[in-house]
Coordinates of C-alpha atoms in Angstrom, one line a residue:
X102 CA 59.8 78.5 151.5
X103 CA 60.9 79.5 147.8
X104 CA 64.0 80.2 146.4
X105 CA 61.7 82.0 144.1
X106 CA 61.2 84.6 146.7
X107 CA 63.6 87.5 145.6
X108 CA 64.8 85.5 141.9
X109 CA 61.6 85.6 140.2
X110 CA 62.7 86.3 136.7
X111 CA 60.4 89.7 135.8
X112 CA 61.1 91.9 133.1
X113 CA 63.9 93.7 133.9
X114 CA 65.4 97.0 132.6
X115 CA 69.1 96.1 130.8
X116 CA 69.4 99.9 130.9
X117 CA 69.1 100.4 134.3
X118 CA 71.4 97.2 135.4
X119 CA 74.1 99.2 132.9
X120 CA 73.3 102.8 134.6
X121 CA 73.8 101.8 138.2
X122 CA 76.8 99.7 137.0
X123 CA 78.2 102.9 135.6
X124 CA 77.5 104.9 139.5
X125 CA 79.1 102.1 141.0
X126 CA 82.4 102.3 139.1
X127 CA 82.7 106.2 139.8
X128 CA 84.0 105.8 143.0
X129 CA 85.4 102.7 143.2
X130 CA 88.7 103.6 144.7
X131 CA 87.3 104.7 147.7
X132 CA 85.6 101.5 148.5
X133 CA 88.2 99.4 147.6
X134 CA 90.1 101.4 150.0
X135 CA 87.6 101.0 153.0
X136 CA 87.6 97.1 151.9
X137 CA 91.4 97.2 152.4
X138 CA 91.1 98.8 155.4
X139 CA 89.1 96.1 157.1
X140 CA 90.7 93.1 156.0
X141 CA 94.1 94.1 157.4
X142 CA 92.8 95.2 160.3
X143 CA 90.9 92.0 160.9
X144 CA 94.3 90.0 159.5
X145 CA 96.4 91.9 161.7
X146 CA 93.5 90.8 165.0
X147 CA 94.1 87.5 163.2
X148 CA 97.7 87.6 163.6
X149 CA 97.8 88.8 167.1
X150 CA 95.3 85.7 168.0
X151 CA 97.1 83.3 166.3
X152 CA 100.0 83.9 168.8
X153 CA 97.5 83.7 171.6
X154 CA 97.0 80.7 170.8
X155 CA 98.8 77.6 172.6
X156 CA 97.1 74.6 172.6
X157 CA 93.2 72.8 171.5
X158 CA 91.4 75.0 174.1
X159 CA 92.7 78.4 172.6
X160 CA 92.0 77.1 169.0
X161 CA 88.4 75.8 169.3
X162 CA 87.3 77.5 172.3
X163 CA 89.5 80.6 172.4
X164 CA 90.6 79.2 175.7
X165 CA 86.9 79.9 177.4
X166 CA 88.1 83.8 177.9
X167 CA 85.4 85.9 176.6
X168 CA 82.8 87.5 179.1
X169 CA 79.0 86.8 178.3
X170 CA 78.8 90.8 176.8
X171 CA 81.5 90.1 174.5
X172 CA 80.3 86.8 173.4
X173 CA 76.7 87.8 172.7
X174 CA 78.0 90.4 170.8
X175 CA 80.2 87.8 169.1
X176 CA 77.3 85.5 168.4
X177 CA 75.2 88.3 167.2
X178 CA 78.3 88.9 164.7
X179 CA 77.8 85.4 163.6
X180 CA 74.0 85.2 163.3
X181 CA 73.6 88.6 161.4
X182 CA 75.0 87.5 158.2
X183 CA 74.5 88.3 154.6
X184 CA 71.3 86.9 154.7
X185 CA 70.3 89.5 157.6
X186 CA 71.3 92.8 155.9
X187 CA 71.4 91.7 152.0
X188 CA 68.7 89.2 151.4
X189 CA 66.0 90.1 154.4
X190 CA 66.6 93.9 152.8
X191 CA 65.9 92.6 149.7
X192 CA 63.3 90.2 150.4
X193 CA 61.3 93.4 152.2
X194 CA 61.6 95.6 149.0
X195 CA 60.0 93.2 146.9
X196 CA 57.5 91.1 149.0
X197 CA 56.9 93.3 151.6
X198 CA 55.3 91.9 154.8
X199 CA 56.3 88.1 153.7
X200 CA 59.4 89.4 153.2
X201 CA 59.8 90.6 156.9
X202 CA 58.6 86.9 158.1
X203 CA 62.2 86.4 158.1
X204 CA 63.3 88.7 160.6
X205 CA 60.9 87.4 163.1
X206 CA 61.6 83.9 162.4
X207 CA 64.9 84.4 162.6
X208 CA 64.7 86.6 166.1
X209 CA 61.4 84.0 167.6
X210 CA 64.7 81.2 166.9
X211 CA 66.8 82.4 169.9
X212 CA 63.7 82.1 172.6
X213 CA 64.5 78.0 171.4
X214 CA 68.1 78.0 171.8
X215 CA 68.3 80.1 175.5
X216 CA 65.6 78.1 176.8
X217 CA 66.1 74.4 175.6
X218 CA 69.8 74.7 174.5
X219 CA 72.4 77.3 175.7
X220 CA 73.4 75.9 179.3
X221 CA 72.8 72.3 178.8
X222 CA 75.1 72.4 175.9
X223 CA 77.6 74.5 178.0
X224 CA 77.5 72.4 180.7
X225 CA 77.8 69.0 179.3
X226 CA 80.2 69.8 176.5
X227 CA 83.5 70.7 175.7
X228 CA 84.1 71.6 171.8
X229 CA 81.6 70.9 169.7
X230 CA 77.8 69.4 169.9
X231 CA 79.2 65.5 169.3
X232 CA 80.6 66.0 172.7
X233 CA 77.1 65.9 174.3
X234 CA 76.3 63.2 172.0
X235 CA 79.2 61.2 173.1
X236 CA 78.7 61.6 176.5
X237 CA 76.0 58.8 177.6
X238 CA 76.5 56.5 173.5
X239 CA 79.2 54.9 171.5
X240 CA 81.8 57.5 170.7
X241 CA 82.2 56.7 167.6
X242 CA 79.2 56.3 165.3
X243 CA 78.0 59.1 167.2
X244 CA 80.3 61.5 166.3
X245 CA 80.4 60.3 163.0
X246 CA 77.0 60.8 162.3
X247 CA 76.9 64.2 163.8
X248 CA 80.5 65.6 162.1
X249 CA 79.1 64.7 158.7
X250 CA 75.9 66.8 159.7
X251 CA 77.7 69.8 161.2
X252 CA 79.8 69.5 157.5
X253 CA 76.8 69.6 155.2
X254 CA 75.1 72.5 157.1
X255 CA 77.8 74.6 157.4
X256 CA 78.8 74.5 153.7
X257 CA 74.6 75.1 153.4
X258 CA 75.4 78.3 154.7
X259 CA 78.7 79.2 153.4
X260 CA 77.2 79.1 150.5
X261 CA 74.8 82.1 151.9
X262 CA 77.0 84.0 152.6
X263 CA 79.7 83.5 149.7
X264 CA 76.7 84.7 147.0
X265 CA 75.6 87.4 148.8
X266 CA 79.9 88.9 148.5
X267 CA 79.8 87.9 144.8
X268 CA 76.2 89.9 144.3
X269 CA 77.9 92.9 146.3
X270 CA 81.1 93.2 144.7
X271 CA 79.6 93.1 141.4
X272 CA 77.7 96.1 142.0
X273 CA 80.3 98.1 143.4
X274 CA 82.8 97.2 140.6
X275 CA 80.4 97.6 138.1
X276 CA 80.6 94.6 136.5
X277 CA 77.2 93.0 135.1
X278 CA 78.8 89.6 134.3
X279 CA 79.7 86.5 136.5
X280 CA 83.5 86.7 136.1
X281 CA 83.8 89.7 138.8
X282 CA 81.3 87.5 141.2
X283 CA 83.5 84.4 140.7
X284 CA 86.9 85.8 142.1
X285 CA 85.3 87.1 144.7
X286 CA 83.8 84.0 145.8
X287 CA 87.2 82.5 145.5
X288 CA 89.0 85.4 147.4
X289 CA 86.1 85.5 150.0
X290 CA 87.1 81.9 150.7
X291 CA 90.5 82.1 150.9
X292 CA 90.3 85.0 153.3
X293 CA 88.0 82.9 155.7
X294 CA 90.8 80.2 155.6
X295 CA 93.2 82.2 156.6
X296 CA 91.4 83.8 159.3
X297 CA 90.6 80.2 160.5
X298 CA 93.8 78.7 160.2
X299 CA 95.7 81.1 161.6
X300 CA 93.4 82.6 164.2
X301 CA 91.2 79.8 165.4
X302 CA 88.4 80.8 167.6
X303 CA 90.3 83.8 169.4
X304 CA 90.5 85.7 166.3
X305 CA 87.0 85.0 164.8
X306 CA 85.4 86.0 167.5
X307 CA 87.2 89.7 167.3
X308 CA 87.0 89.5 164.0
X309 CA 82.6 88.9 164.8
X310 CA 82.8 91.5 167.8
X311 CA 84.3 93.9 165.5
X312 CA 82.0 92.8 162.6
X313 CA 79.3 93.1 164.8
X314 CA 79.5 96.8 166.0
X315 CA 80.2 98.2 162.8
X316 CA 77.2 96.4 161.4
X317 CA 74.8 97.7 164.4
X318 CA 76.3 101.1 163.5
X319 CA 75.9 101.0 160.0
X320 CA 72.5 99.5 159.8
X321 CA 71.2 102.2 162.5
X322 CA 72.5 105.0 160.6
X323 CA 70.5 103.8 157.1
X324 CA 67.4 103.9 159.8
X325 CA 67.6 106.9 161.1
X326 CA 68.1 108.7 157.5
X327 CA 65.4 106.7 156.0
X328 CA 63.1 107.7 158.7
X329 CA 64.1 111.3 158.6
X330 CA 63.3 110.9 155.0
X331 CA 59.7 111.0 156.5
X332 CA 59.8 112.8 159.5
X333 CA 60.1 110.0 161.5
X334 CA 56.3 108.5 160.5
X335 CA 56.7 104.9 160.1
X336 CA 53.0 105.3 158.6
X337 CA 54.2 107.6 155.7
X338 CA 57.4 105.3 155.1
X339 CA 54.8 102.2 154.4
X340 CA 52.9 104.3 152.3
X341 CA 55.3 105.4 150.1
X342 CA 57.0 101.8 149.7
X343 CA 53.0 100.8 149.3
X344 CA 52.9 103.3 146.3
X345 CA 56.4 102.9 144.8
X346 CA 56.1 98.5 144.8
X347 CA 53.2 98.9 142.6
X348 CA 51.2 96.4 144.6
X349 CA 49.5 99.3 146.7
X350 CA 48.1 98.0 150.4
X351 CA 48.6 94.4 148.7
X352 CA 52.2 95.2 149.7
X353 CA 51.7 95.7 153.2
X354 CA 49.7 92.8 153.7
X355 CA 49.7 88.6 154.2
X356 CA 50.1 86.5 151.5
X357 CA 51.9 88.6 148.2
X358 CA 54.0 85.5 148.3
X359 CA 52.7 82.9 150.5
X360 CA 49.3 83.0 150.0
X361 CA 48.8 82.3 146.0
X362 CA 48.2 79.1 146.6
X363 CA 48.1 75.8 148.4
X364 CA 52.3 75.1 148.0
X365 CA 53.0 78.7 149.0
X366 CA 51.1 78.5 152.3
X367 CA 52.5 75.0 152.9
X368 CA 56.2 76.7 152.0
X369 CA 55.9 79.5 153.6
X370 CA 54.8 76.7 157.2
X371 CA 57.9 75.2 156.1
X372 CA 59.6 78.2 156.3
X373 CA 58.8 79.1 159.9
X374 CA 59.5 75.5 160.9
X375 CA 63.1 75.8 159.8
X376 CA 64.1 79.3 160.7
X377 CA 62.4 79.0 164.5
X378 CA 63.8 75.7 165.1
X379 CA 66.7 75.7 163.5
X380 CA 68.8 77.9 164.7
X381 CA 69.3 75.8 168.1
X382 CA 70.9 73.2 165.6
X383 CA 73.4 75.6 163.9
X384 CA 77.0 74.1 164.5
X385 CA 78.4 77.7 164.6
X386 CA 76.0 79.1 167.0
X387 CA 76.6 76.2 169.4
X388 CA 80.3 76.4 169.5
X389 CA 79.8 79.8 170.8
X390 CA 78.8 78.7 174.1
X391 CA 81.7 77.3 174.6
X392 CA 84.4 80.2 174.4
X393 CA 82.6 81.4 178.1
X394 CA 83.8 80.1 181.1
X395 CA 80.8 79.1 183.1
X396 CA 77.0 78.5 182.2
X397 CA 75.6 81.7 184.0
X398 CA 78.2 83.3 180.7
X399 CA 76.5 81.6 178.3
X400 CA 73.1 82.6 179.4
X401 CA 74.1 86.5 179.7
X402 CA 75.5 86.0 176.7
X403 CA 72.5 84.4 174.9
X404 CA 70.3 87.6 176.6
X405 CA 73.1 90.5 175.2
X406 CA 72.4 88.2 171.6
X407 CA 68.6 88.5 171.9
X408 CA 69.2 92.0 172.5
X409 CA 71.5 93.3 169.7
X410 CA 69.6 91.1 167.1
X411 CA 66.3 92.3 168.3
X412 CA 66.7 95.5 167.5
X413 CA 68.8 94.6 164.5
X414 CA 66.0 93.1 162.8
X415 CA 64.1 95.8 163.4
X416 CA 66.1 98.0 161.6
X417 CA 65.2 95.8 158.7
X418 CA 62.2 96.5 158.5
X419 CA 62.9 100.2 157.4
X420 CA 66.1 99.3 155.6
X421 CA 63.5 97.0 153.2
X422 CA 60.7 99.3 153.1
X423 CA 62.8 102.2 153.0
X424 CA 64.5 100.7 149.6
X425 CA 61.4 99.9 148.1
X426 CA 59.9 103.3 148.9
X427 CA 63.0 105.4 147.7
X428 CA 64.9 102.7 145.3
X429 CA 62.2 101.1 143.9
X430 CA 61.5 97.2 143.1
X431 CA 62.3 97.5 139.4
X432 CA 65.9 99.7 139.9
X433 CA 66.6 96.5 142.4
X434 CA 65.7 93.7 140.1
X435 CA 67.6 95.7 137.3
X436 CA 71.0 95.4 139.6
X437 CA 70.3 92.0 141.2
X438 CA 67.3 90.2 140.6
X439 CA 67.3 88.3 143.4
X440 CA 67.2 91.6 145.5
X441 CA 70.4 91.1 147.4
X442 CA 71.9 94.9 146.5
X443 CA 68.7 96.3 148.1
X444 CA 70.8 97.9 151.1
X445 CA 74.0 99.1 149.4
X446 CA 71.3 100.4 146.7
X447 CA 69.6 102.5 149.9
X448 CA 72.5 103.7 151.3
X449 CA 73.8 105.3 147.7
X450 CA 70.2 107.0 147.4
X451 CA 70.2 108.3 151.0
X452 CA 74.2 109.7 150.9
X453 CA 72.4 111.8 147.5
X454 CA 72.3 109.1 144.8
X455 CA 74.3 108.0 141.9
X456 CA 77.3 110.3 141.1
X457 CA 77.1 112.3 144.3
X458 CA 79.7 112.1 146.5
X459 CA 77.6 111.7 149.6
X460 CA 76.0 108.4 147.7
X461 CA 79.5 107.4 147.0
X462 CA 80.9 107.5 150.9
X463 CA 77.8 106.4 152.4
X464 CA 77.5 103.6 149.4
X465 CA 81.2 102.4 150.0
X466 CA 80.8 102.5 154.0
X467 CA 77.7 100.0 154.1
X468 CA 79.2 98.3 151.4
X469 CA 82.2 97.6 153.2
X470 CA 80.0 96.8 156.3
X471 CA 78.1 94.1 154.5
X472 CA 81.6 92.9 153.2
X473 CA 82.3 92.4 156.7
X474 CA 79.5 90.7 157.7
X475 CA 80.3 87.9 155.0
X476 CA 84.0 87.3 156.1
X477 CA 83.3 87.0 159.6
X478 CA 80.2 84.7 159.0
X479 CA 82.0 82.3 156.6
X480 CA 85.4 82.5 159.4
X481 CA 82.8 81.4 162.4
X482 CA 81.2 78.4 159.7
X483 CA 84.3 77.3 158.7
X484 CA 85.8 77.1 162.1
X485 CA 82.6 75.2 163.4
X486 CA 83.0 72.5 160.3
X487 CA 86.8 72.1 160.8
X488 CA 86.7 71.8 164.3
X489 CA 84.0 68.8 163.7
X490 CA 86.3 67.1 161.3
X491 CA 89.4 67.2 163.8
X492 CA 88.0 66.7 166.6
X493 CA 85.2 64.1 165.9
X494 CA 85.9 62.8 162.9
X495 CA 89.9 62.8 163.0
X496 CA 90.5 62.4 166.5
X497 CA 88.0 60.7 168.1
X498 CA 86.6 58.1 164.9
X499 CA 90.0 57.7 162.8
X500 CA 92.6 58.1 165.8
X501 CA 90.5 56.3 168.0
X502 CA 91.4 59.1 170.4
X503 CA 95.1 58.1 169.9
X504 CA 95.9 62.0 169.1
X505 CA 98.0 64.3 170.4
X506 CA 96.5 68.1 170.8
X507 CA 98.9 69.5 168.2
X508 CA 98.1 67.0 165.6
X509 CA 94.4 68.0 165.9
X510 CA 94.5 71.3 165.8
X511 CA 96.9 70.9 162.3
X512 CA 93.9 68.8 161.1
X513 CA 91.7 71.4 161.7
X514 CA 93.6 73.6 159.8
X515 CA 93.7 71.6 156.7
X516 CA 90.0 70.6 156.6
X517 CA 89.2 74.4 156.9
X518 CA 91.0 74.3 153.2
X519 CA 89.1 71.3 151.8
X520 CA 85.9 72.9 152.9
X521 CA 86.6 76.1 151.8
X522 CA 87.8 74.6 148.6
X523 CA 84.2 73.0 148.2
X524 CA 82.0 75.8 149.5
X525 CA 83.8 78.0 147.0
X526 CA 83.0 75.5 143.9
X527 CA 79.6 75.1 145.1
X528 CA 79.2 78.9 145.8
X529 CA 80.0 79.6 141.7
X530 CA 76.7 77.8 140.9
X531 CA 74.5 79.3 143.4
X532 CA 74.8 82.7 142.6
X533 CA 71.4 83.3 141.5
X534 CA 69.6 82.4 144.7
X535 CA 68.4 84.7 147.4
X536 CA 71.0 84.4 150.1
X537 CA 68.1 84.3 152.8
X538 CA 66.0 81.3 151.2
X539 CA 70.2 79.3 151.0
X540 CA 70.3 80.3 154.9
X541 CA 66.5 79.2 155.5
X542 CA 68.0 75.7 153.7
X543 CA 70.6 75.2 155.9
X544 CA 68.1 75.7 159.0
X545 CA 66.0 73.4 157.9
X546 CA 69.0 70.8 157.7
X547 CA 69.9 72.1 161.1
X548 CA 66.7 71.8 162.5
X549 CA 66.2 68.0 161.2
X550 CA 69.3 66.2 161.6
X551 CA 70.9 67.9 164.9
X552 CA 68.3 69.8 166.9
X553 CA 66.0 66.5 167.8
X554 CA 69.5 64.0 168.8
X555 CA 70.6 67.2 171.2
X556 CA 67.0 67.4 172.2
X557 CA 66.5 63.5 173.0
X558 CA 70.1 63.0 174.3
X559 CA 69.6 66.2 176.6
X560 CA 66.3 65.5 178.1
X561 CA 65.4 61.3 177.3
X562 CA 66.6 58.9 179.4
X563 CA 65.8 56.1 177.2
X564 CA 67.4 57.4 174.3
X565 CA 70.4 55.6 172.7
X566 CA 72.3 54.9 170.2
X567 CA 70.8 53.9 166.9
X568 CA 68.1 56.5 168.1
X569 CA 71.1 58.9 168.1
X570 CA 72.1 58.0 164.5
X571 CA 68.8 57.2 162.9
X572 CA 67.4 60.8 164.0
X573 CA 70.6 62.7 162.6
X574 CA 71.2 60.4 159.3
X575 CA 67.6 60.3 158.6
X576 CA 66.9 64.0 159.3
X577 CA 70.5 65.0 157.5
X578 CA 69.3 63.0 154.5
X579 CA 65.6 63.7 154.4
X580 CA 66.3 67.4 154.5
X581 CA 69.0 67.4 151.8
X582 CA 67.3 65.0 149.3
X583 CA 64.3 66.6 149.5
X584 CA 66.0 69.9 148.7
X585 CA 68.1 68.0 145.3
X586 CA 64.4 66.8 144.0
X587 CA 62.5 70.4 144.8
X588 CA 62.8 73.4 142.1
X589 CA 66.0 74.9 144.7
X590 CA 68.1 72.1 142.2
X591 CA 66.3 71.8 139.4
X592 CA 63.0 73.3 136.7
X593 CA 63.1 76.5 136.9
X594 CA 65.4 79.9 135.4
X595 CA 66.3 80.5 139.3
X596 CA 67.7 76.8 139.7
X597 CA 70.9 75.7 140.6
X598 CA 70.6 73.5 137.5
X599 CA 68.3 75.6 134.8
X600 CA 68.4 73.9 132.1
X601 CA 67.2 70.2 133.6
X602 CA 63.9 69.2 135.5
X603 CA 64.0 66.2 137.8
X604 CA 62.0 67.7 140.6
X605 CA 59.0 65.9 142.1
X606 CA 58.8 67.6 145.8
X607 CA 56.4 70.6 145.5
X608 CA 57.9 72.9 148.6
X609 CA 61.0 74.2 148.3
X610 CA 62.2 74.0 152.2
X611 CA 61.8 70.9 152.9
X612 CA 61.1 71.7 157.4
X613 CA 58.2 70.5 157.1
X614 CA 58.5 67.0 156.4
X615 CA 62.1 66.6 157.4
X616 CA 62.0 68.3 160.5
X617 CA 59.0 65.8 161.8
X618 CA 61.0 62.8 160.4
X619 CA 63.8 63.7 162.5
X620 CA 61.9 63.4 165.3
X621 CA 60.1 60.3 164.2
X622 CA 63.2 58.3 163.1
X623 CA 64.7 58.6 166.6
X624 CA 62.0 57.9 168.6
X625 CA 61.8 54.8 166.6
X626 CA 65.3 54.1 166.0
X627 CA 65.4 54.2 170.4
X628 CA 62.5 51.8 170.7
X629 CA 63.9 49.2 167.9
X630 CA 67.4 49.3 169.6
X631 CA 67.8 46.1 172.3
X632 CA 70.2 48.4 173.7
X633 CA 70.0 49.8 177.4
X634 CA 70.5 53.3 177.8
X635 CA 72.6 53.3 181.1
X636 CA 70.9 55.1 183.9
X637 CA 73.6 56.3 185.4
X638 CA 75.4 58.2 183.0
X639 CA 72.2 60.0 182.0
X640 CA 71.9 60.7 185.9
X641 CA 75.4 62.5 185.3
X642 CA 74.5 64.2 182.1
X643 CA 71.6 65.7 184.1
X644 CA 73.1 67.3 186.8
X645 CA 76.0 68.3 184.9
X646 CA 73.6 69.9 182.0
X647 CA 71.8 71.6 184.7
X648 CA 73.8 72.8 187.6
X649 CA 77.7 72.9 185.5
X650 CA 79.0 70.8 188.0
X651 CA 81.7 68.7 186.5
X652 CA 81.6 70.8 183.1
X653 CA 84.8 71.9 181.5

């Protein structure tokens, strides 16, 4: 999958860029009201959590209290992130149907985690997804292995959702250069830290529930007017956005972007690889099934999930064409070239367009939505990460499991400010990817390093140790090097480094490879090993992964 999807560097209008930055500014005190608005409201839930919360269970769990409705739609708060409503929007005005490969990727994902993943991983953990790990292997290069990989994906996908708030609030402060992009990366990251350290999981998950419904609300609201637009003809909505791309039926067809060539059909493989696979291996997904209290919760809340982002993603689809049909490919480019101001863009036209007061309300409203989206995302991410570091990492590698509860949860709290402090450094040079093709990335990392171990350890009895390690270091690694040596880094305008070339790998997600290799290294890493996996406590694992009996 290319990075190059929505950051191609066309011709662009300078005038235009400079004429929407102008409508932006008009009404700038009303969004910046509605932003104020949410975030104390979510730091006052945040607050009122934080004094919920007594002990390890409430912080990384929420204390197991939430009902399978409120935690699918908490989990569908987490999963619909900037890369749902900015980039997908974005990639859909520009590319079309390749663009909308995204939203089924991302929705075919969840038939992987409620079948293979959801209860087993209820059932046989506790915290996070080192606790299945751990269960049957040595504690502790287990959970190394898997905190470091939970670390590097999350801060994959911070980094998502951190350039998809700088590409928004430029736009709706009118402000065409990176400095206005920069604080808000910063501020965007100390928010999340706050909510984290002061929350825990009780208050992200209102914060996502919350996040979550406005979202639903907002997005079906855009649907509805772009569709009344038309009369409600789907048909005449893709013919317009056929017209207006300039790419007539090209546009609504296979291949604008992923069949030029041999690399782009290989990429765009790649692509589907990562995004159906790897959201069963996203850290912040699987701590969600553990805030239920029993596994028949975690699958009803898994079916409410399916639900809300099914027909979320299909509000995408007119959200994208609708903003290439009535916004235009070239007026998007002109504000953000990699298309990630595609919705906010739509909702100004639809409210009445630039300078009308209708465009202004409706502009700040999704605006504010999407702003949303981003906090509680990055809150979820950074709680997964932190919670790693304390509790495999800190308490169960350093401590040796010589750690009282209070002193974890305090170290949870300061590595949610180390890795906020990196995501936000990191975030500063990535600002001119796509924020869908950074989240494929962090799938694909997902889907190499942590969805074969939980798959082996679940469901292998042979499997052991140095299987366990060799499939997540070898899939973390694969999947990230690959990525430093592919154009994502380096060679071209839209790379993280310009100005240098030192690629050599010609697909820019690397699923494809690393995903297999994953696989492969633990397989081989098991049958290497002169170590015997012990029947019985896979026996255990079993029944406790299947029936709950014994689970926390």
């Amino acid at each position: 999958m290319s990075t190059h999807l929505v950051t191609g560097q066309l011709p662009v209008s300078r005038l235009a860029g400079s004429q929407l930055a102008t409508a932006a500014t008009e009404h700038r005190g009303l969004t910046m009201t509605l932003f104020g608005l949410f975030i104390l409201a979510t730091l006052g839930i945040t607050v009122w959590a934080g004094r919920q919360t007594k002990d390890a269970s409430d912080f990384y769990a929420g204390g197991r209290g939430f009902t399978g409705f409120q935690n699918g739609l908490a989990i569908s708060g987490d999963y619909m992130s900037a890369a749902s409503f900015l980039g997908i929007a974005g990639a859909i005005a520009l590319f079309g149907y390749d663009g909308f490969l995204y939203s089924i990727g991302f929705l075919v994902a969840w038939l992987v985690a409620l079948l293979l993943v959801a209860e087993p991983l209820r059932n046989s953990g506790r915290y996070t997804m080192a606790d299945v790990l751990a269960f049957r292997m040595r504690q502790r290069p287990v959970r190394t292995a898997a905190g470091i990989s939970t670390i590097v994906v999350s801060i994959f996908y911070l980094l998502a959702q951190m350039v998809g708030a700088g590409s928004l609030v430029a736009l709706l402060l009118g402000v065409e250069g990176g400095a206005a992009k920069r604080w808000t990366i910063v501020a965007v990251g100390a928010l999340m830290v706050v909510y984290v350290a002061i929350g825990g999981m009780k208050g992200t998950t209102w914060v996502q529930i919350v996040k979550a419904v406005l979202l639903i609300a907002g997005t079906a609201l855009m649907t509805v007017l772009v569709l009344a637009k038309y009369h409600f003809n789907v048909s005449a909505l893709l013919g317009a956005a056929a017209d207006a791309s300039g790419k007539g039926a090209h546009f609504l067809e296979p291949g604008l972007k992923y069949g030029v060539t041999g690399t782009t059909k290989l990429d765009f493989l790649s692509l589907g690889l990562a995004l159906v696979l790897g959201t069963a291996g996203l850290p912040h997904i699987l701590v969600r099934f553990y805030t239920v209290p029993t596994a028949r919760a975690a699958r009803k809340s898994v079916l409410w999930a399916i639900g809300i982002i099914g027909g979320f993603y299909l509000m995408t689809l007119a959200l994208g064409f609708g903003a290439a049909a009535l916004v235009g490919p070239k007026v998007i480019k002109a504000s953000n070239a990699a298309g990630n101001t595609a919705a906010p863009l739509l909702a100004e036209k639809l409210g009445g367009g630039a300078g009308s007061t209708g465009g202004a309300i409706l502009l700040a409203v999704i605006s504010a939505v999407a702003f949303a989206t981003i906090l509680a995302v990055v809150a979820g991410l950074t709680l997964a990460s932190s919670a790693s570091f304390a509790h495999d990492l800190y308490a169960n590698v350093i401590r040796r499991g010589k750690v009282s509860e209070k002193e974890e949860v305090r170290s949870a709290k300061l590595a949610a400010v180390a890795i906020g402090a990196v995501a936000i450094v990191l975030s500063i040079f990535a600002e001119k990817l796509n924020t869908a093709a950074l989240v494929a990335l962090a799938f694909a990392v997902a889907a190499s390093a942590n969805l074969p171990t939980l798959l082996y350890s679940l469901f292998w009895k042979r499997f052991n140790t140095r299987g366990a390690v060799c499939s997540v270091y070898g899939g973390l690694l694969s999947s990230v090097l690959l990525v430093v040596f592919s154009t994502v880094v380096s060679g071209k305008p839209t790379s993280l480094l310009p100005h240098a070339d030192f690629h050599w790998f010609p697909l820019e997600n690397p699923g494809l490879v690393s995903i297999p290799l994953g696989f492969l290294l633990g397989w081989i890493g098991t049958l290497l090993s002169k170590e015997e996996a012990d029947p019985a406590k896979y026996a255990e694992l079993e029944v406790r992964s299947l029936t709950g009996l014994g689970a926390h």
